[in-house]
Coordinates of C-alpha atoms and ligand atoms in Angstrom, one line a residue:
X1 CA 1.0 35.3 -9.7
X2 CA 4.0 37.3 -10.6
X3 CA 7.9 37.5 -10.1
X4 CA 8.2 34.4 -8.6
X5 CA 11.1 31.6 -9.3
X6 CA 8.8 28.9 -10.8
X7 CA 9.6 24.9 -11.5
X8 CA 7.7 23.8 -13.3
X9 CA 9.0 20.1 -13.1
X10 CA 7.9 19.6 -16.6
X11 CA 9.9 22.1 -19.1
X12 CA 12.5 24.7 -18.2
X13 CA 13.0 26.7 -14.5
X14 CA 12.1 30.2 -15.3
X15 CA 13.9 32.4 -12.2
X16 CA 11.6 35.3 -12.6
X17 CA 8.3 34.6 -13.9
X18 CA 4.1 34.5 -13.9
X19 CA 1.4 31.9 -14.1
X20 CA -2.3 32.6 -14.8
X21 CA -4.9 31.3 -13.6
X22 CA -8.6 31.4 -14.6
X23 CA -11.3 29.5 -12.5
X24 CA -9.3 26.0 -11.1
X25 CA -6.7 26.0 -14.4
X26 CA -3.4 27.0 -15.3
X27 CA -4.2 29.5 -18.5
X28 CA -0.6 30.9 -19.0
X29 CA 2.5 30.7 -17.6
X30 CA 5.7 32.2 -19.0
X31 CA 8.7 34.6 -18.3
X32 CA 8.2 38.0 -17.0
X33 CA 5.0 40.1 -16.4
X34 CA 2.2 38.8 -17.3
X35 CA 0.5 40.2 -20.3
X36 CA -2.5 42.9 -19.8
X37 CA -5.4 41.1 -18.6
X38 CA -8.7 42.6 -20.4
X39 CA -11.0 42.6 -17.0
X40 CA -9.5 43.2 -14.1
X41 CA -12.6 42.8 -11.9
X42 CA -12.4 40.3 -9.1
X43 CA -8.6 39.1 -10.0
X44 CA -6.2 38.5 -7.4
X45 CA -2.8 39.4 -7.9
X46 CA -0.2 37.4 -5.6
X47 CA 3.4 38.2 -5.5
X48 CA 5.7 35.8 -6.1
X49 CA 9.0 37.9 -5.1
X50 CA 11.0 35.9 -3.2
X51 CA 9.5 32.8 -3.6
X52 CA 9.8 29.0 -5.4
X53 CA 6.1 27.8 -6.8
X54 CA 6.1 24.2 -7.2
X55 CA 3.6 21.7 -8.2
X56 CA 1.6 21.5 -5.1
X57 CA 2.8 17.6 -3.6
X58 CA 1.1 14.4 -4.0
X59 CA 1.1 12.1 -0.9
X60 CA 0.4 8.8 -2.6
X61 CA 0.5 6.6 1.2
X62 CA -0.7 6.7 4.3
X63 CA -2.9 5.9 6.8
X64 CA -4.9 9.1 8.5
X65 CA -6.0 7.4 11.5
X66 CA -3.0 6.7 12.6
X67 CA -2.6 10.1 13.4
X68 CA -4.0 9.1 16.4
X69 CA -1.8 6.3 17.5
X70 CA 1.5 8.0 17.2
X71 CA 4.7 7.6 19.2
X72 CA 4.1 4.2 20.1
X73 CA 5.7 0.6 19.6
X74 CA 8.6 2.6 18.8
X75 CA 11.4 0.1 18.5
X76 CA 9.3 -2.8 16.9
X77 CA 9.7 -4.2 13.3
X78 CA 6.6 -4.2 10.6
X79 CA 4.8 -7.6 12.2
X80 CA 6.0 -6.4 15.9
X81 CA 4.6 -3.1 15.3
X82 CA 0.9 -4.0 13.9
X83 CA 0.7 -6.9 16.1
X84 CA 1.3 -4.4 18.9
X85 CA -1.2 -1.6 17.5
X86 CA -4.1 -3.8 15.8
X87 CA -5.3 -4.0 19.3
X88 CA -5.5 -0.1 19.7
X89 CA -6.5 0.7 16.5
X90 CA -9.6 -2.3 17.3
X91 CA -11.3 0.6 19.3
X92 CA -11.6 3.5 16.7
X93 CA -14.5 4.8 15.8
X94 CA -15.9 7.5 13.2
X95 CA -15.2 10.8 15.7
X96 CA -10.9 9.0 16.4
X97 CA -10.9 8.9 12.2
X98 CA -12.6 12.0 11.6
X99 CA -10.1 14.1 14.3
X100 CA -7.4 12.1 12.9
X101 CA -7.7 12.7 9.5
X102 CA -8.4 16.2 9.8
X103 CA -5.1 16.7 11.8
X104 CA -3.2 14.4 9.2
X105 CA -4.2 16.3 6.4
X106 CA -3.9 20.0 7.9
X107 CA -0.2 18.9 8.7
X108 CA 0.4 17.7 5.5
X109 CA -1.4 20.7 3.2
X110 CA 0.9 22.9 5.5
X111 CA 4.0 20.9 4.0
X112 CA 3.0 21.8 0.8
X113 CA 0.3 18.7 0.3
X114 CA -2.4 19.5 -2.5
X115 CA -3.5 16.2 -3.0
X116 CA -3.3 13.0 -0.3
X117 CA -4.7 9.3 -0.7
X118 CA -5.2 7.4 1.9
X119 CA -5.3 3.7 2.9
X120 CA -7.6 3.3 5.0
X121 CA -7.9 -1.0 5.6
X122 CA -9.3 -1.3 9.3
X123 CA -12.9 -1.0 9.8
X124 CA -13.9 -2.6 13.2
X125 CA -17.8 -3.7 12.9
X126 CA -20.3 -1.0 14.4
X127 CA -17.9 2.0 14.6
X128 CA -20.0 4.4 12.4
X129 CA -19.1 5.1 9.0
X130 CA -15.5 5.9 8.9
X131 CA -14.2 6.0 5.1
X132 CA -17.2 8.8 5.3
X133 CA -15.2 10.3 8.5
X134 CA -12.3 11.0 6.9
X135 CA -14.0 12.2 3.7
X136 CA -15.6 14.8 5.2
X137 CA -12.2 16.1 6.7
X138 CA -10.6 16.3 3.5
X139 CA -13.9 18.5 2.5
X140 CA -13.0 21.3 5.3
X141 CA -9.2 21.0 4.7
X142 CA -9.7 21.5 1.3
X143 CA -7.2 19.0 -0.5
X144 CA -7.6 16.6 -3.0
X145 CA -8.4 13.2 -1.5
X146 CA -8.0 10.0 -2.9
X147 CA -8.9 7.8 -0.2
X148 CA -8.3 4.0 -1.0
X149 CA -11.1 1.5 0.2
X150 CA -8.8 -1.6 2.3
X151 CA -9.5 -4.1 3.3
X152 CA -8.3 -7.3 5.5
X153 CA -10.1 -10.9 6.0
X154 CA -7.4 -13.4 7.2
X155 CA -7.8 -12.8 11.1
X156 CA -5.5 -14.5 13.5
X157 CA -8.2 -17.7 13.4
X158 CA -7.4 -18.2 10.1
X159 CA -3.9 -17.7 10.2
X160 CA -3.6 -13.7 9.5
X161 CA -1.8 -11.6 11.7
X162 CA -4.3 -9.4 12.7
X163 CA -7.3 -9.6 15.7
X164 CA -10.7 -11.6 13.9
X165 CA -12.7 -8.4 15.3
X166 CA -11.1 -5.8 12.7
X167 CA -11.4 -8.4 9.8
X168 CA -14.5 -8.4 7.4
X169 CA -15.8 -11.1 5.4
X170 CA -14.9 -11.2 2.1
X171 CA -18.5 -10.4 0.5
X172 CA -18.7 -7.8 3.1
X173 CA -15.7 -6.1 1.8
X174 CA -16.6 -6.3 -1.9
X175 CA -20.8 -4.3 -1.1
X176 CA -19.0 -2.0 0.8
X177 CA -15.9 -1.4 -1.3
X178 CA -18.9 -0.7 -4.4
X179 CA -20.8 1.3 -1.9
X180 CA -18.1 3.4 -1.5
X181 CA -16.9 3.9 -5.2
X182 CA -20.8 4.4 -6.1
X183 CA -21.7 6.8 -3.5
X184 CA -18.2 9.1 -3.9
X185 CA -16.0 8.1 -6.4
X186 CA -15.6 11.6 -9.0
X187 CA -13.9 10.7 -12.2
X188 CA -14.3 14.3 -13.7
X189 CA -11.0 16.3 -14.7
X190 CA -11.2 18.9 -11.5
X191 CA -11.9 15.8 -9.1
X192 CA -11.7 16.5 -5.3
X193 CA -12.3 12.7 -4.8
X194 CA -11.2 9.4 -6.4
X195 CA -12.1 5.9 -4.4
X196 CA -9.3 3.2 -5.3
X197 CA -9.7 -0.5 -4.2
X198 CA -7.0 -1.3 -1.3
X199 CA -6.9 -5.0 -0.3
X200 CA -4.3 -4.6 2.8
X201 CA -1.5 -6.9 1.5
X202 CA -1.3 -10.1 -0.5
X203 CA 0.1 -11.8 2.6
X204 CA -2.3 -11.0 4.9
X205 CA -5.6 -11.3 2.6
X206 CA -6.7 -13.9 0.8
X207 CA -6.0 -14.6 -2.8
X208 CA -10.0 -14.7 -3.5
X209 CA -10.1 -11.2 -2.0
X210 CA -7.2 -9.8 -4.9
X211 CA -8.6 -11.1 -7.3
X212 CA -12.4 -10.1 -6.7
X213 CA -10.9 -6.9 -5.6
X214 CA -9.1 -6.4 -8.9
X215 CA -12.1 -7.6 -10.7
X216 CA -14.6 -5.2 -8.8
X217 CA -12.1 -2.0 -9.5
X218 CA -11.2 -3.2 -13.3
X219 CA -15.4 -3.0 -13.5
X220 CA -15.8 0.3 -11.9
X221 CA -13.1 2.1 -13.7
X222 CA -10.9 2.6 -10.4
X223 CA -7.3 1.7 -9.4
X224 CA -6.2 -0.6 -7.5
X225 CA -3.5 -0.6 -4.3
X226 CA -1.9 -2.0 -1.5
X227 CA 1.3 -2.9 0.0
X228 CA 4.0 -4.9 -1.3
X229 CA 8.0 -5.9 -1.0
X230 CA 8.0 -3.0 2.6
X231 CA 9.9 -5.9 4.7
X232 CA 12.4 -9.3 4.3
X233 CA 10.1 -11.2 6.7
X234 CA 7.5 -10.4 3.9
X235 CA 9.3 -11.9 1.1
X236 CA 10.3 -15.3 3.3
X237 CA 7.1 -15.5 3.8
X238 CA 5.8 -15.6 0.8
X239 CA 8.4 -18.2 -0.4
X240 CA 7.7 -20.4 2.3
X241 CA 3.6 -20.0 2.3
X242 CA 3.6 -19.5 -2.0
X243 CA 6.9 -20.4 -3.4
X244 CA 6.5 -16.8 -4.8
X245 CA 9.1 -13.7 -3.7
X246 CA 5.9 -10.5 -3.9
X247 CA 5.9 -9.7 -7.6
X248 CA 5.7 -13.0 -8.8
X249 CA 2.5 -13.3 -6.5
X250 CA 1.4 -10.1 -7.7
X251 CA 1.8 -11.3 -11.4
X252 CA -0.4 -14.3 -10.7
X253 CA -3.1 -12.5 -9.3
X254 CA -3.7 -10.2 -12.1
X255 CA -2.5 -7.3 -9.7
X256 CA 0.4 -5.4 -12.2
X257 CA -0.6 -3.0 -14.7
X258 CA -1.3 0.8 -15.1
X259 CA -4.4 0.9 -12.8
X260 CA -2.3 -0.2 -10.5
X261 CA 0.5 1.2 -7.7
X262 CA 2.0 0.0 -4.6
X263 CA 3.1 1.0 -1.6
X264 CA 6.4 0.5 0.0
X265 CA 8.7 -2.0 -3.0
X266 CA 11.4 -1.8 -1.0
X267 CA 13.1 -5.5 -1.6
X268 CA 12.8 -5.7 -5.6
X269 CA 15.1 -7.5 -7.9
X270 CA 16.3 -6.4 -11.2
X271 CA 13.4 -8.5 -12.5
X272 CA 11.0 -7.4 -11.0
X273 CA 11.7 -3.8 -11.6
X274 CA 11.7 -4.5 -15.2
X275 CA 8.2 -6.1 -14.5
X276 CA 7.1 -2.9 -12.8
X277 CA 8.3 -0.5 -15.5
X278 CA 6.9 -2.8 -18.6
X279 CA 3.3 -2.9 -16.9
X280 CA 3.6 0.4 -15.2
X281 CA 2.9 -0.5 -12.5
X282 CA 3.5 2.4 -10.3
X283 CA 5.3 2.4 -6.4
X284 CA 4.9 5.2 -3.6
X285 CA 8.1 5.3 -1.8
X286 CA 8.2 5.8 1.6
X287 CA 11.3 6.9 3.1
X288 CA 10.7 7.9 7.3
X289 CA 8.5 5.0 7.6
X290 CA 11.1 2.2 5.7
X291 CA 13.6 4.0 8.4
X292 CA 11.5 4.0 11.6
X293 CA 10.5 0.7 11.3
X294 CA 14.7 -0.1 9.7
X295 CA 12.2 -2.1 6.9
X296 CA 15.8 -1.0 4.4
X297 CA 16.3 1.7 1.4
X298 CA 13.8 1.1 -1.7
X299 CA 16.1 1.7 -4.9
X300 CA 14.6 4.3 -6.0
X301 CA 17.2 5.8 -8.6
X302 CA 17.5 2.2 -10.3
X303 CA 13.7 2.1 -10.5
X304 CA 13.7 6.0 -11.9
X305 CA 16.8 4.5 -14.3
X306 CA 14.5 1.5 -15.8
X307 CA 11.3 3.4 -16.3
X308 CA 9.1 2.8 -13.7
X309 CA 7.4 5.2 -12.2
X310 CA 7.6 6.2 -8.9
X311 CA 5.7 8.6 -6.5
X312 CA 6.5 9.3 -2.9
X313 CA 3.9 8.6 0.3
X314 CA 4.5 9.8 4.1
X315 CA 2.9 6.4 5.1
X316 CA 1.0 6.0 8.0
X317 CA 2.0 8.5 11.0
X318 CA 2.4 5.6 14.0
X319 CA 5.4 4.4 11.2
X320 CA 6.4 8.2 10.8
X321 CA 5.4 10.7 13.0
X322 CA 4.2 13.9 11.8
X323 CA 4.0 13.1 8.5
X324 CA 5.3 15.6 6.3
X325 CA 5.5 15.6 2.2
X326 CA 8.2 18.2 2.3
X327 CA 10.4 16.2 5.1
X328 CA 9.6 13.2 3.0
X329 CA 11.2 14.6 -0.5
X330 CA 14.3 15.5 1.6
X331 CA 14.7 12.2 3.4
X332 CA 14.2 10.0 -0.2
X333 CA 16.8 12.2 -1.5
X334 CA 19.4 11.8 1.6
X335 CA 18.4 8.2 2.1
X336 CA 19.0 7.7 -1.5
X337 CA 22.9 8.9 -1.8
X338 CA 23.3 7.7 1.7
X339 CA 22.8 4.4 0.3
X340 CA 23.9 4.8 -3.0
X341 CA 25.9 7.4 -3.4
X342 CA 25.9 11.6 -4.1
X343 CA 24.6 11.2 -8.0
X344 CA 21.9 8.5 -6.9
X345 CA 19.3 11.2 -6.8
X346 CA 19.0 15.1 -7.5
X347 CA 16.9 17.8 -5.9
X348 CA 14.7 17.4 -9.6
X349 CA 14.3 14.2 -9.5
X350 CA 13.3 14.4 -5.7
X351 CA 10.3 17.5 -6.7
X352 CA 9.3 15.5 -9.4
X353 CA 8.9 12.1 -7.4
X354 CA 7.0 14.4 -4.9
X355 CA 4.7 16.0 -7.6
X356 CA 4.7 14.1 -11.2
X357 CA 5.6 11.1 -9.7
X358 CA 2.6 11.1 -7.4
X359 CA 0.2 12.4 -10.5
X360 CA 1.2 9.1 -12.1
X361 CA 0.7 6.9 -9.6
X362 CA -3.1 8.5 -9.5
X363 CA -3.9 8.3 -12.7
X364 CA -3.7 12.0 -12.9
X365 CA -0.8 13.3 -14.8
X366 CA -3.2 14.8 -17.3
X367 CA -4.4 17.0 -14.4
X368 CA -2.2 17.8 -11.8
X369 CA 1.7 16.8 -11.3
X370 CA 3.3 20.4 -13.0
X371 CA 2.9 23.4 -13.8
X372 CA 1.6 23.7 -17.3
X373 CA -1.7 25.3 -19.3
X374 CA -4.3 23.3 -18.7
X375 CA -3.7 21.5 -15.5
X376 CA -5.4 22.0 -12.6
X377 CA -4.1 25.0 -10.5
X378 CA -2.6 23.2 -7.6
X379 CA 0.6 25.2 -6.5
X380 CA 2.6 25.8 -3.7
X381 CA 4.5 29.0 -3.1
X382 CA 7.4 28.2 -0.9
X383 CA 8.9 31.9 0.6
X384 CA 12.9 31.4 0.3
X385 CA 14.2 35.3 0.8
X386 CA 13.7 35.0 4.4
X387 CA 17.0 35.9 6.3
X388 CA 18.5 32.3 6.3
X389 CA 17.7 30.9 3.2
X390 CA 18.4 34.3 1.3
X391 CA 22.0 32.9 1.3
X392 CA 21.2 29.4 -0.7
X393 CA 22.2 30.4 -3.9
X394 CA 19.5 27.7 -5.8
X395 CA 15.7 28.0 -4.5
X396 CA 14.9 24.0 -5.7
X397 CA 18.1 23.0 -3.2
X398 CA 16.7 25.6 -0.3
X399 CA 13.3 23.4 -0.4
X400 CA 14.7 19.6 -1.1
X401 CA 18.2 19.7 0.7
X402 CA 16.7 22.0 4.2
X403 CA 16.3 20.3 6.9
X404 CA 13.9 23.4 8.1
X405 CA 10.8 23.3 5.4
X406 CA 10.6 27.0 3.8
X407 CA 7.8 29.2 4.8
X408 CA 4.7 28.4 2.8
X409 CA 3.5 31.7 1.4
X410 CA 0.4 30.2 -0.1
X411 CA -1.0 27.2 -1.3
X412 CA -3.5 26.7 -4.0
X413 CA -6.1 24.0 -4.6
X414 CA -7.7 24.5 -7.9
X415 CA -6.9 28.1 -7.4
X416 CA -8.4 28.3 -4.3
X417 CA -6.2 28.9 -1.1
X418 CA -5.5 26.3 1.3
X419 CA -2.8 27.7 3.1
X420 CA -1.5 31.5 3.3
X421 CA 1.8 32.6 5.3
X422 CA 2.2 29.6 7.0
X423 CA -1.5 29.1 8.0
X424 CA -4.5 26.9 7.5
X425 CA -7.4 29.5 5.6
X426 CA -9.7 27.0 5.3
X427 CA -10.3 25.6 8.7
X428 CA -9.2 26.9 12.0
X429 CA -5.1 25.4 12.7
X430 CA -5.0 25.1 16.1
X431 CA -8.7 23.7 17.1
X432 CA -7.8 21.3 13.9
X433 CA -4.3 20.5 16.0
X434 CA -6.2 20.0 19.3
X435 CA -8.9 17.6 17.6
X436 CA -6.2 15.3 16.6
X437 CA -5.0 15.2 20.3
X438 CA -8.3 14.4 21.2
X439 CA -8.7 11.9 18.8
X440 CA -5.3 10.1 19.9
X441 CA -6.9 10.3 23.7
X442 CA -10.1 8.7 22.6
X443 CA -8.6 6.3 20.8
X444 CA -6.6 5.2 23.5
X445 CA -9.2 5.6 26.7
X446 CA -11.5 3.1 24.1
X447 CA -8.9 0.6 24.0
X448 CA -8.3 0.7 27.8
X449 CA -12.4 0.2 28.2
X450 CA -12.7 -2.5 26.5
X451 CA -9.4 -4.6 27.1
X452 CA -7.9 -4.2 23.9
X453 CA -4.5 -2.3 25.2
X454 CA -3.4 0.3 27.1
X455 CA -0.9 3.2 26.6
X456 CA 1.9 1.4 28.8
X457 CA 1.5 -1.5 26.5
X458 CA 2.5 -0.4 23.5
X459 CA 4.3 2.9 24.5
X460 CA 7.4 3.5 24.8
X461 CA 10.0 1.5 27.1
X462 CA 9.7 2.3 31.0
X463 CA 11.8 5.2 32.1
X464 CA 11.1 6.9 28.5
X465 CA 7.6 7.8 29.0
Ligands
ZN1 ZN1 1.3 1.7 4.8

């Protein structure tokens, strides 16, 4: 790849400028032509004129299937909302996940997604295999997948917010959670596939499943993750059921370290950032969904200022919509200085919370996260001469501060492409599209059979359908 405007994220911006790739690594990359290759034979050249190459992105949260249960519940808060939708998503099944997950993760490799983990924590008994569903749809899309094995067994009998018929029991959870981590789990350098152990929350599991949970991953060698500090109602909560605010739960459960990174820590105290940074313990932030669901503004630029590292997730798309990694870089940034003010966060810091960030929170920032010799060549080539953003003087600002995502000219997995002028290569865009639409109307026609919920139940207020 030559003459493109490259950013790294790690090292300096070179405006006009190659990188090399040979087999799934970054060989070379430097200023100007690239040197003479000595065989030619079966290299592609791609130009780079006119364009930004990033780090490809690194979703670090969300929730595929709910790809298929978008658009509803829309004015609810965070225990409105999933008590409104755990009756829906009660009826999925392996064909809803596998249409939704395909959908999810075509949308996001077209916003310049190279690598997406999922939390996937709702597994109704007798609905096929679905953590296998949505594997195989990050196989045809291409990406990176890191799909996190959740969980959930505090039903509503026991106190829990959500139906008993999508809880498991507890050593249910921990055969299938090894299952899982022994039958896919890749450790290797060019891995396609991580497993990570996902307990749903710490207030709506028990403390027996954290800890086992934490035990189990700590045994196998994989990380660990769930959600934490997203909402106020969490934290009273916890003070009134464990005399705890979140981290201090977390702390006592053996659940902060370097294997370890959350979703959402939106409400944190001084203290607890310090916590987060000294264990690094990582946090995927989660902009459109803290807004939909008005959960408040993570702070993001304090938790950048103390050291701790912090990646950036879409989050589920019925807390979203149309979950995009590039929408989601501009909306931490905007949400950011909207909150606290224009030097709270720049359009670097935003990339490398997007890329870097992401690679940390993974356990992958020897591997992917920048553009450097001897990564993995995941990049994205973002076209920014087309007639409207030819007059932004700074291609970084034409990608973070747009509200319109630039043209992707191509996006590389490991060197392979993913995306070329705007398009799914791998699999075909619109059938992929369609199949999520089917998967939503499944979803929801299996609801309505079996009495769990209908449309008009959790959609939007009369006279807005
Ligand atoms: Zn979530």
């Amino acid at each position: 790849m030559e003459n493109a405007y490259i950013a790294p994220v790690t090292g300096e911006e070179i405006p006009r400028g190659y990188i090399r790739i040979d087999g799934d690594r970054i060989t070379a990359l430097g200023p100007g032509p690239a040197p003479a290759m000595s065989a030619t034979q079966g290299v592609e050249w791609i130009d780079g004129s006119g364009c930004l190459a990033t780090p490809g992105l690194v979703n670090t949260h969300h929730h595929l299937y709910q790809w298929a249960s978008q658009g509803l519940a829309q004015d609810a808060a965070l225990f409105d909302w999933l008590v409104a939708l755990y009756p829906v998503w009660a009826a999925m099944d392996a064909e809803v996940v596998h249409g939704a997950a395909g959908a999810g993760l075509g949308f996001l490799a077209l916003s310049g997604c190279t690598t997406s983990s999922d939390h996937h924590y709702v597994f109704p008994k007798g609905r096929g295999d679905l953590l296998a569903a949505e594997i195989e749809a990050a196989r045809e899309v291409g990406v990176r997948f890191h799909p996190a094995r959740g969980s959930m067994d505090r039903g509503r009998s026991a106190g829990g917010l959500p139906p008993d018929s999508v809880v498991e029991r507890l050593d249910d959870i921990l055969t299938a959670t090894a299952e899982a981590i022994d039958a896919h789990h890749d450790p290797s350098f060019s891995s396609k596939l991580r497993i990570a152990v996902a307990p749903c929350s710490p207030f709506s599991v028990s403390a027996d499943l954290m800890t086992e949970a934490a035990a189990l991953a700590r045994d196998k060698g994989v990380r660990l993750h769930t959600h934490l500090a997203e909402t106020l109602d969490e934290e009273e909560h916890c003070l009134a059921q464990l005399g705890l605010r979140p981290v201090g739960y977390l702390e006592r459960l053996g659940w902060l370290g370097p294997d370890v990174w959350v979703a959402h820590a939106v409400h944190l105290g001084d203290a607890d950032i310090d916590v987060f940074a000294q264990t690094g313990t990582g946090s995927a932030h989660c902009p459109s969904s803290n807004g939909r669901l008005g959960a408040g503004v993570a702070r993001v630029a304090e938790m950048l200022r103390r050291g701790a590292v912090v990646g950036l997730g879409v989050d589920g798309s019925a807390s979203a919509e149309l979950t995009s990694m590039s929408g989601e870089m501009r909306q931490a940034l905007l949400l950011q200085r909207a909150r606290y003010g224009p030097a709270a966060l720049t359009t670097r810091q935003a990339l490398e919370i997007a890329t870097l960030g992401g690679a940390r929170n993974l356990g992958r920032e020897a591997e992917i996260g920048s553009l450097e010799p001897g990564k993995l060549a995941d990049v994205a080539l973002w076209r920014t001469d087309t007639p409207f953003a030819s007059a932004v003087a700074d291609p970084v600002a034409a990608l973070v501060l747009g509200a319109r995502q630039p043209p992707l000219a191509r996006l590389l997995v490991g060197g392979e492409t993913i995306v070329a002028d705007d398009e799914l290569r791998t699999v075909a865009q619109d059938e992929l599209g369609r199949t999520g639409g089917a998967a939503h109307r499944r979803l929801m026609r299996l609801a309505g059979e079996q009495g769990l919920a209908t449309a008009g139940e959790v959609g939007p207020p009369p006279g807005q359908m």
